[in-house]
Amino acid sequence: MAAGTLGSVRKTTVWMADGRELMYFGAVPEHPADYPDRRPLDPLHVESQARRDQLLGEWVVIAGHRQDRTFEPDTSHCPLCPSTAGHLTEIPAPDYEVVVFENRFPTLGSRDAGHARDAGHADDGDGLLVGRPAGGRCEVVCFSPRHDASFADLTPDQAATVMAAWVDRSAELARISGVEQVYCFENRGAEIGVTLSHPHGQIYAYPYVTPRTDRMLASCASYRNRTGRNLFDDLLDAEHANSSRIVLQGRHWTAFVPYAARWPYEVHLYPRRRVPDLAALAAAARTEFCELYLDLLRRFDALFGSPVPYISGWHQAPVRHGRDEFALHLELFTIRRAPGKLKYLAGSESGMGAFANDVVPEAAAERLRELG
Ligand SMILES: [Zn+2]
């Protein structure tokens, strides 16, 4: 067991029966070592491979071992609830605040990214069919011990504990050899394909820079060449100057519907002062984020009279490059466009990557402002 503190949040690390790492954030349980993982777990079977799509210049992860993962268990078998005498879960303690642990069914499959990279490339001899073990790491973040809660139900203090966990994991995973980018995100709702309803998010530590970040950095580089300025800064200034798409503003953050929004309701949340990643955020900005984000999530849930399926993700600079240009921000969107109606990624979006949005961004922003 190892312990440390992050601001006022305590972190304690323990190890699960199959050797995975588990971290409690907060003061509960007081003595984590009193709750060992008593389950007879089989050793992990993980064999992800990253294959190069040469036409698009992107890596695709092939993770065949994930086909037999847990799917929609009923509440009495939820693996993310605290353990009880009759039901041992992923979290051995009888209570917790925020917990992070290594995913038993990770998409990114080596427990040691450096080792995976050293394992070498496999190809066809012409160098076109390139694959390699997909290093990196996947973690699960449990936001609350309450099975029926959601992130929007957290208090600002509880959200701050989640923020402390995101900051800690982003910084620590970035130090793993071979990790190039860290992504903290939440999928919420069965409509998004979430297989466990317990409130939780995930963290992917990728062994490469993701395609969207690559493209954002390429846009920044060409804008810098043309104007000598930073593209993120100028876009945020443009949204402030126009103001019709701004949903919420604090002292440290601005939330707006982007001009070219892809999704029916989509909001981007930027700190006023550009920073590359979560670890670089000042304490006051972290605190204000929690308040604004909870407000935003509650507005989303008020849109259609019932909780909406959403995806929310932190865009952080790569570990090794682009850090002077990239702007940390959060992107939140729902796929619900009307009560009972979802936006599907159909022919144009899935086939061509060409989005069309039926909800006018300015109208979406106005609606979200009114719901406050
Ligand atoms: Zn649960």
Coordinates of C-alpha atoms and ligand atoms in Angstrom, one line a residue:
M1 CA 0.0 0.0 0.0
A2 CA 1.2 3.5 -0.8
A3 CA -0.2 6.8 0.2
G4 CA 0.1 10.4 -0.9
T5 CA -1.8 13.7 -0.9
L6 CA -3.0 15.9 -3.7
G7 CA -3.9 19.3 -2.3
S8 CA -6.4 18.3 0.4
V9 CA -7.3 15.0 -1.3
R10 CA -5.6 11.8 0.0
K11 CA -4.6 9.1 -2.4
T12 CA -3.9 5.5 -1.3
T13 CA -2.8 2.8 -3.7
V14 CA -3.5 -1.0 -3.3
W15 CA -3.2 -4.0 -5.6
M16 CA -6.1 -6.3 -6.7
A17 CA -6.0 -10.1 -6.7
D18 CA -4.7 -10.2 -10.3
G19 CA -2.1 -7.6 -9.8
R20 CA -3.9 -4.6 -11.1
E21 CA -3.5 -1.2 -9.4
L22 CA -6.4 0.4 -7.5
M23 CA -6.3 3.9 -6.0
Y24 CA -8.7 5.4 -3.4
F25 CA -9.0 9.2 -3.6
G26 CA -10.4 10.9 -0.5
A27 CA -10.4 9.9 3.2
V28 CA -12.6 6.9 2.8
P29 CA -11.8 4.1 3.6
E30 CA -9.6 5.2 6.4
H31 CA -7.5 2.0 6.4
P32 CA -7.6 0.6 2.8
A33 CA -5.2 -2.2 3.7
D34 CA -7.9 -3.7 5.9
Y35 CA -9.8 -4.6 2.8
P36 CA -7.8 -6.9 0.6
D37 CA -9.2 -8.2 -2.7
R38 CA -10.4 -11.8 -1.7
R39 CA -11.7 -12.8 -5.2
P40 CA -10.1 -15.8 -7.0
L41 CA -9.3 -13.9 -10.2
D42 CA -7.7 -15.5 -13.3
P43 CA -4.6 -13.9 -14.6
L44 CA -5.3 -11.1 -17.1
H45 CA -5.6 -12.1 -20.8
V46 CA -4.8 -9.0 -22.9
E47 CA -3.5 -8.9 -26.4
S48 CA -4.3 -5.6 -28.1
Q49 CA -2.6 -4.7 -31.3
A50 CA -2.3 -1.3 -33.0
R51 CA -2.6 -1.6 -36.8
R52 CA -1.8 1.3 -39.1
D53 CA -4.5 2.5 -41.5
Q54 CA -2.1 3.8 -44.2
L55 CA -4.8 5.6 -46.2
L56 CA -6.0 7.7 -43.3
G57 CA -2.7 7.8 -41.5
E58 CA -4.3 6.6 -38.3
W59 CA -3.7 3.8 -35.8
V60 CA -6.6 1.4 -35.1
V61 CA -6.6 -0.8 -32.0
I62 CA -7.7 -4.4 -32.4
A63 CA -8.7 -5.8 -29.0
G64 CA -10.3 -9.2 -29.5
H65 CA -10.1 -10.1 -25.8
R66 CA -12.8 -7.6 -25.0
Q67 CA -15.6 -9.6 -26.5
D68 CA -16.3 -11.5 -23.3
R69 CA -16.5 -8.5 -21.0
T70 CA -19.3 -7.9 -18.4
F71 CA -22.5 -6.6 -20.1
E72 CA -25.3 -4.9 -18.3
P73 CA -25.2 -6.8 -15.0
D74 CA -28.2 -6.2 -12.6
T75 CA -27.6 -3.9 -9.6
S76 CA -26.9 -6.8 -7.2
H77 CA -23.9 -7.8 -9.4
C78 CA -22.5 -4.4 -10.2
P79 CA -18.7 -4.6 -10.2
L80 CA -18.3 -0.9 -9.3
C81 CA -20.4 -0.8 -6.1
P82 CA -18.5 -1.1 -2.8
S83 CA -18.0 -4.8 -1.7
T84 CA -20.4 -6.4 0.8
A85 CA -19.9 -9.7 2.7
G86 CA -22.0 -11.5 0.1
H87 CA -20.9 -9.6 -3.0
L88 CA -17.2 -9.0 -3.7
T89 CA -16.7 -6.3 -6.4
E90 CA -13.8 -4.6 -8.1
I91 CA -13.6 -2.3 -5.1
P92 CA -12.8 -4.3 -1.9
A93 CA -13.8 -1.6 0.6
P94 CA -17.3 -1.3 2.0
D95 CA -17.4 2.4 1.1
Y96 CA -15.3 4.9 -0.9
E97 CA -15.3 8.4 -2.3
V98 CA -13.6 8.2 -5.7
V99 CA -11.8 5.1 -6.9
V100 CA -9.5 4.6 -10.0
F101 CA -8.4 1.1 -11.1
E102 CA -6.9 -0.6 -14.1
N103 CA -9.6 -1.9 -16.4
R104 CA -9.8 -5.7 -16.4
F105 CA -10.9 -5.6 -20.1
P106 CA -8.7 -2.8 -21.4
T107 CA -8.7 -1.6 -25.0
L108 CA -5.1 -0.7 -24.8
G109 CA -3.6 -3.9 -23.8
S110 CA -0.1 -4.0 -22.5
R111 CA 0.5 -3.3 -18.8
D112 CA 3.9 -1.9 -19.8
A113 CA 3.9 0.4 -22.8
G114 CA 7.7 0.5 -23.0
H115 CA 7.9 -3.2 -23.2
A116 CA 5.2 -3.3 -25.9
R117 CA 7.1 -0.8 -28.0
D118 CA 10.3 -2.8 -27.7
A119 CA 8.4 -5.9 -28.9
G120 CA 8.9 -4.5 -32.4
H121 CA 6.8 -4.2 -35.5
A122 CA 5.1 -6.9 -37.6
D123 CA 4.6 -6.2 -41.3
D124 CA 4.3 -7.8 -44.7
G125 CA 7.8 -7.0 -45.9
D126 CA 6.6 -4.0 -48.1
G127 CA 6.1 -2.0 -44.9
L128 CA 2.5 -1.3 -45.6
L129 CA 0.7 -3.8 -43.3
V130 CA 2.2 -2.5 -40.0
G131 CA 1.1 -3.6 -36.6
R132 CA 2.5 -3.5 -33.2
P133 CA 1.4 -4.4 -29.6
A134 CA -0.8 -1.6 -28.4
G135 CA 0.8 -0.4 -25.2
G136 CA -0.6 2.2 -22.9
R137 CA -3.2 1.7 -20.2
C138 CA -6.9 1.9 -19.6
E139 CA -8.3 2.9 -16.2
V140 CA -11.8 3.1 -14.7
V141 CA -12.9 6.1 -12.5
C142 CA -15.8 5.5 -10.1
F143 CA -17.3 8.9 -9.4
S144 CA -19.5 7.8 -6.5
P145 CA -20.2 4.7 -4.4
R146 CA -24.0 5.3 -5.1
H147 CA -25.1 3.0 -7.9
D148 CA -28.0 5.2 -9.0
A149 CA -26.2 8.5 -8.9
S150 CA -24.8 10.4 -11.9
F151 CA -22.0 13.0 -12.2
A152 CA -24.6 15.7 -12.1
D153 CA -25.7 14.5 -8.6
L154 CA -22.2 15.1 -7.1
T155 CA -21.6 18.1 -4.8
P156 CA -18.8 20.5 -5.9
D157 CA -16.6 18.9 -3.2
Q158 CA -17.1 15.5 -4.6
A159 CA -16.5 16.8 -8.1
A160 CA -13.3 18.3 -6.8
T161 CA -12.2 14.8 -5.7
V162 CA -12.8 13.5 -9.2
M163 CA -10.8 16.4 -10.5
A164 CA -7.9 15.6 -8.2
A165 CA -8.0 12.0 -9.5
W166 CA -8.0 13.2 -13.2
V167 CA -5.0 15.5 -12.5
D168 CA -3.1 12.8 -10.7
R169 CA -3.7 10.1 -13.3
S170 CA -3.0 12.4 -16.2
A171 CA 0.4 13.4 -14.8
E172 CA 1.3 9.9 -13.7
L173 CA 0.2 8.1 -16.9
A174 CA 2.1 10.6 -18.9
R175 CA 5.3 9.4 -17.2
I176 CA 4.8 5.8 -18.4
S177 CA 7.3 5.0 -21.1
G178 CA 5.6 4.9 -24.5
V179 CA 2.5 6.9 -23.5
E180 CA 1.9 9.8 -25.9
Q181 CA -1.5 11.2 -24.8
V182 CA -3.9 10.9 -21.9
Y183 CA -7.7 11.1 -22.3
C184 CA -10.1 11.3 -19.4
F185 CA -13.7 10.8 -20.5
E186 CA -17.2 9.7 -19.6
N187 CA -19.8 7.8 -21.7
R188 CA -23.2 8.1 -20.0
G189 CA -26.3 6.2 -21.0
A190 CA -27.1 2.9 -22.6
E191 CA -27.8 4.7 -25.9
I192 CA -24.0 5.5 -26.0
G193 CA -23.2 1.8 -25.5
V194 CA -22.4 2.0 -21.8
T195 CA -22.3 -1.5 -20.4
L196 CA -22.4 -0.6 -16.7
S197 CA -24.8 2.0 -15.4
H198 CA -22.9 2.8 -12.2
P199 CA -21.5 6.4 -12.5
H200 CA -18.0 6.1 -13.9
G201 CA -15.6 7.4 -16.4
Q202 CA -12.5 6.1 -18.1
I203 CA -9.0 7.1 -18.8
Y204 CA -7.0 6.0 -21.8
A205 CA -3.3 6.5 -22.0
Y206 CA -2.6 6.1 -25.7
P207 CA 0.7 4.8 -27.2
Y208 CA 0.2 7.4 -30.0
V209 CA -1.2 10.9 -30.5
T210 CA -5.0 10.5 -31.4
P211 CA -6.2 11.5 -34.9
R212 CA -8.3 14.5 -33.7
T213 CA -5.5 16.0 -31.6
D214 CA -3.1 15.5 -34.6
R215 CA -5.4 17.4 -36.8
M216 CA -6.0 20.2 -34.3
L217 CA -2.2 20.6 -33.9
A218 CA -1.8 20.7 -37.7
S219 CA -4.4 23.4 -37.9
C220 CA -2.6 25.3 -35.2
A221 CA 0.7 25.0 -37.0
S222 CA -0.6 26.4 -40.3
Y223 CA -2.5 29.2 -38.5
R224 CA 0.7 30.1 -36.6
N225 CA 2.6 30.2 -39.9
R226 CA 0.1 32.4 -41.5
T227 CA -0.7 34.8 -38.6
G228 CA 1.9 34.3 -36.0
R229 CA -0.9 33.7 -33.5
N230 CA -2.4 30.8 -31.6
L231 CA -5.6 29.4 -33.2
F232 CA -7.2 28.3 -29.9
D233 CA -6.8 31.8 -28.4
D234 CA -8.3 33.5 -31.5
L235 CA -11.2 31.1 -31.7
L236 CA -12.1 31.7 -28.0
D237 CA -11.7 35.5 -28.6
A238 CA -14.1 35.2 -31.6
E239 CA -16.7 33.4 -29.5
H240 CA -16.4 36.1 -26.8
A241 CA -16.8 38.9 -29.4
N242 CA -19.9 37.3 -30.9
S243 CA -21.4 35.9 -27.6
S244 CA -24.5 34.4 -29.3
R245 CA -23.2 30.8 -28.6
I246 CA -21.9 31.4 -25.1
V247 CA -23.8 29.3 -22.5
L248 CA -22.0 30.0 -19.3
Q249 CA -19.1 32.3 -18.2
G250 CA -17.1 32.3 -15.0
R251 CA -14.0 34.2 -14.0
H252 CA -11.8 31.4 -15.2
W253 CA -13.9 29.5 -17.8
T254 CA -16.1 30.0 -20.8
A255 CA -18.6 27.4 -22.1
F256 CA -20.0 27.8 -25.6
V257 CA -21.6 25.9 -28.4
P258 CA -19.0 25.8 -31.2
Y259 CA -19.8 27.7 -34.4
A260 CA -19.6 24.5 -36.4
A261 CA -21.1 22.1 -33.8
R262 CA -21.5 18.5 -35.0
W263 CA -24.0 17.3 -32.4
P264 CA -27.5 18.5 -31.5
Y265 CA -26.3 19.8 -28.2
E266 CA -22.6 20.3 -27.9
V267 CA -20.7 22.5 -25.5
H268 CA -16.9 23.2 -25.3
L269 CA -15.5 24.4 -22.0
Y270 CA -12.2 26.4 -22.1
P271 CA -10.2 28.0 -19.4
R272 CA -9.6 31.7 -20.2
R273 CA -5.9 31.3 -19.7
R274 CA -4.6 28.6 -22.1
V275 CA -2.8 25.7 -20.5
P276 CA -1.7 22.4 -22.1
D277 CA -3.3 20.0 -19.6
L278 CA -5.1 19.4 -16.4
A279 CA -1.9 19.4 -14.3
A280 CA -1.2 23.0 -15.4
L281 CA -4.6 24.3 -14.2
A282 CA -4.4 26.8 -11.3
A283 CA -6.3 25.8 -8.1
A284 CA -8.9 28.5 -8.5
A285 CA -9.6 27.3 -12.1
R286 CA -10.0 23.7 -10.9
T287 CA -12.5 24.8 -8.3
E288 CA -14.6 27.0 -10.6
F289 CA -14.6 24.2 -13.2
C290 CA -16.5 21.9 -10.8
E291 CA -19.2 24.4 -10.3
L292 CA -19.7 25.3 -14.0
Y293 CA -19.5 21.7 -15.1
L294 CA -22.2 20.5 -12.7
D295 CA -24.4 23.4 -13.8
L296 CA -23.8 22.4 -17.4
L297 CA -24.6 18.7 -16.9
R298 CA -27.8 19.7 -15.0
R299 CA -28.9 21.9 -18.0
F300 CA -28.2 18.9 -20.3
D301 CA -30.4 16.7 -18.2
A302 CA -33.2 19.3 -18.2
L303 CA -33.2 19.5 -22.0
F304 CA -35.8 16.7 -22.6
G305 CA -37.2 16.0 -19.2
S306 CA -35.1 12.9 -18.5
P307 CA -31.3 12.3 -18.3
V308 CA -29.6 12.5 -21.7
P309 CA -27.0 10.1 -23.0
Y310 CA -23.8 12.1 -23.4
I311 CA -20.1 11.9 -24.0
S312 CA -17.8 14.2 -22.2
G313 CA -14.0 14.3 -22.7
W314 CA -10.9 16.2 -21.7
H315 CA -8.7 17.2 -24.6
Q316 CA -5.2 17.5 -23.3
A317 CA -1.9 18.2 -25.1
P318 CA 0.2 15.2 -26.1
V319 CA 2.8 14.3 -23.6
R320 CA 5.8 15.1 -25.8
H321 CA 4.9 17.7 -28.4
G322 CA 2.4 20.5 -29.3
R323 CA 2.4 21.6 -25.7
D324 CA 3.1 25.3 -26.6
E325 CA 0.1 25.4 -29.0
F326 CA -2.6 23.1 -27.6
A327 CA -5.3 24.3 -25.3
L328 CA -6.8 22.1 -22.6
H329 CA -10.5 22.0 -23.0
L330 CA -13.5 19.8 -22.3
E331 CA -16.0 18.7 -25.0
L332 CA -19.5 17.6 -24.0
F333 CA -22.3 16.5 -26.3
T334 CA -25.4 14.5 -26.3
I335 CA -26.6 12.4 -29.2
R336 CA -30.3 13.1 -28.3
R337 CA -31.8 15.6 -30.7
A338 CA -35.5 15.5 -29.5
P339 CA -37.4 13.4 -26.9
G340 CA -37.1 9.8 -27.9
K341 CA -34.9 10.7 -30.9
L342 CA -31.2 10.1 -31.3
K343 CA -28.7 11.3 -33.8
Y344 CA -27.1 8.3 -35.3
L345 CA -23.8 8.3 -37.1
A346 CA -25.2 7.1 -40.4
G347 CA -24.0 7.1 -44.0
S348 CA -22.5 10.6 -44.3
E349 CA -20.9 10.7 -40.8
S350 CA -19.7 7.1 -40.6
G351 CA -18.9 6.6 -44.2
M352 CA -17.4 9.9 -45.1
G353 CA -16.7 11.6 -41.7
A354 CA -18.9 14.4 -43.1
F355 CA -21.2 15.7 -40.3
A356 CA -24.6 17.5 -40.7
N357 CA -26.4 18.9 -37.6
D358 CA -30.1 19.6 -37.6
V359 CA -30.0 21.9 -34.5
V360 CA -28.7 25.4 -35.2
P361 CA -25.8 26.1 -32.8
E362 CA -27.1 29.6 -31.8
A363 CA -30.6 28.0 -31.0
A364 CA -28.9 25.3 -28.9
A365 CA -27.0 27.8 -26.9
E366 CA -30.1 29.9 -26.3
R367 CA -32.0 26.8 -25.1
L368 CA -29.1 25.8 -22.7
R369 CA -28.9 29.4 -21.3
E370 CA -32.7 29.4 -20.6
L371 CA -32.5 26.2 -18.7
G372 CA -30.4 27.7 -15.9
Ligands
ZN1 ZN -23.0 -0.1 -8.8

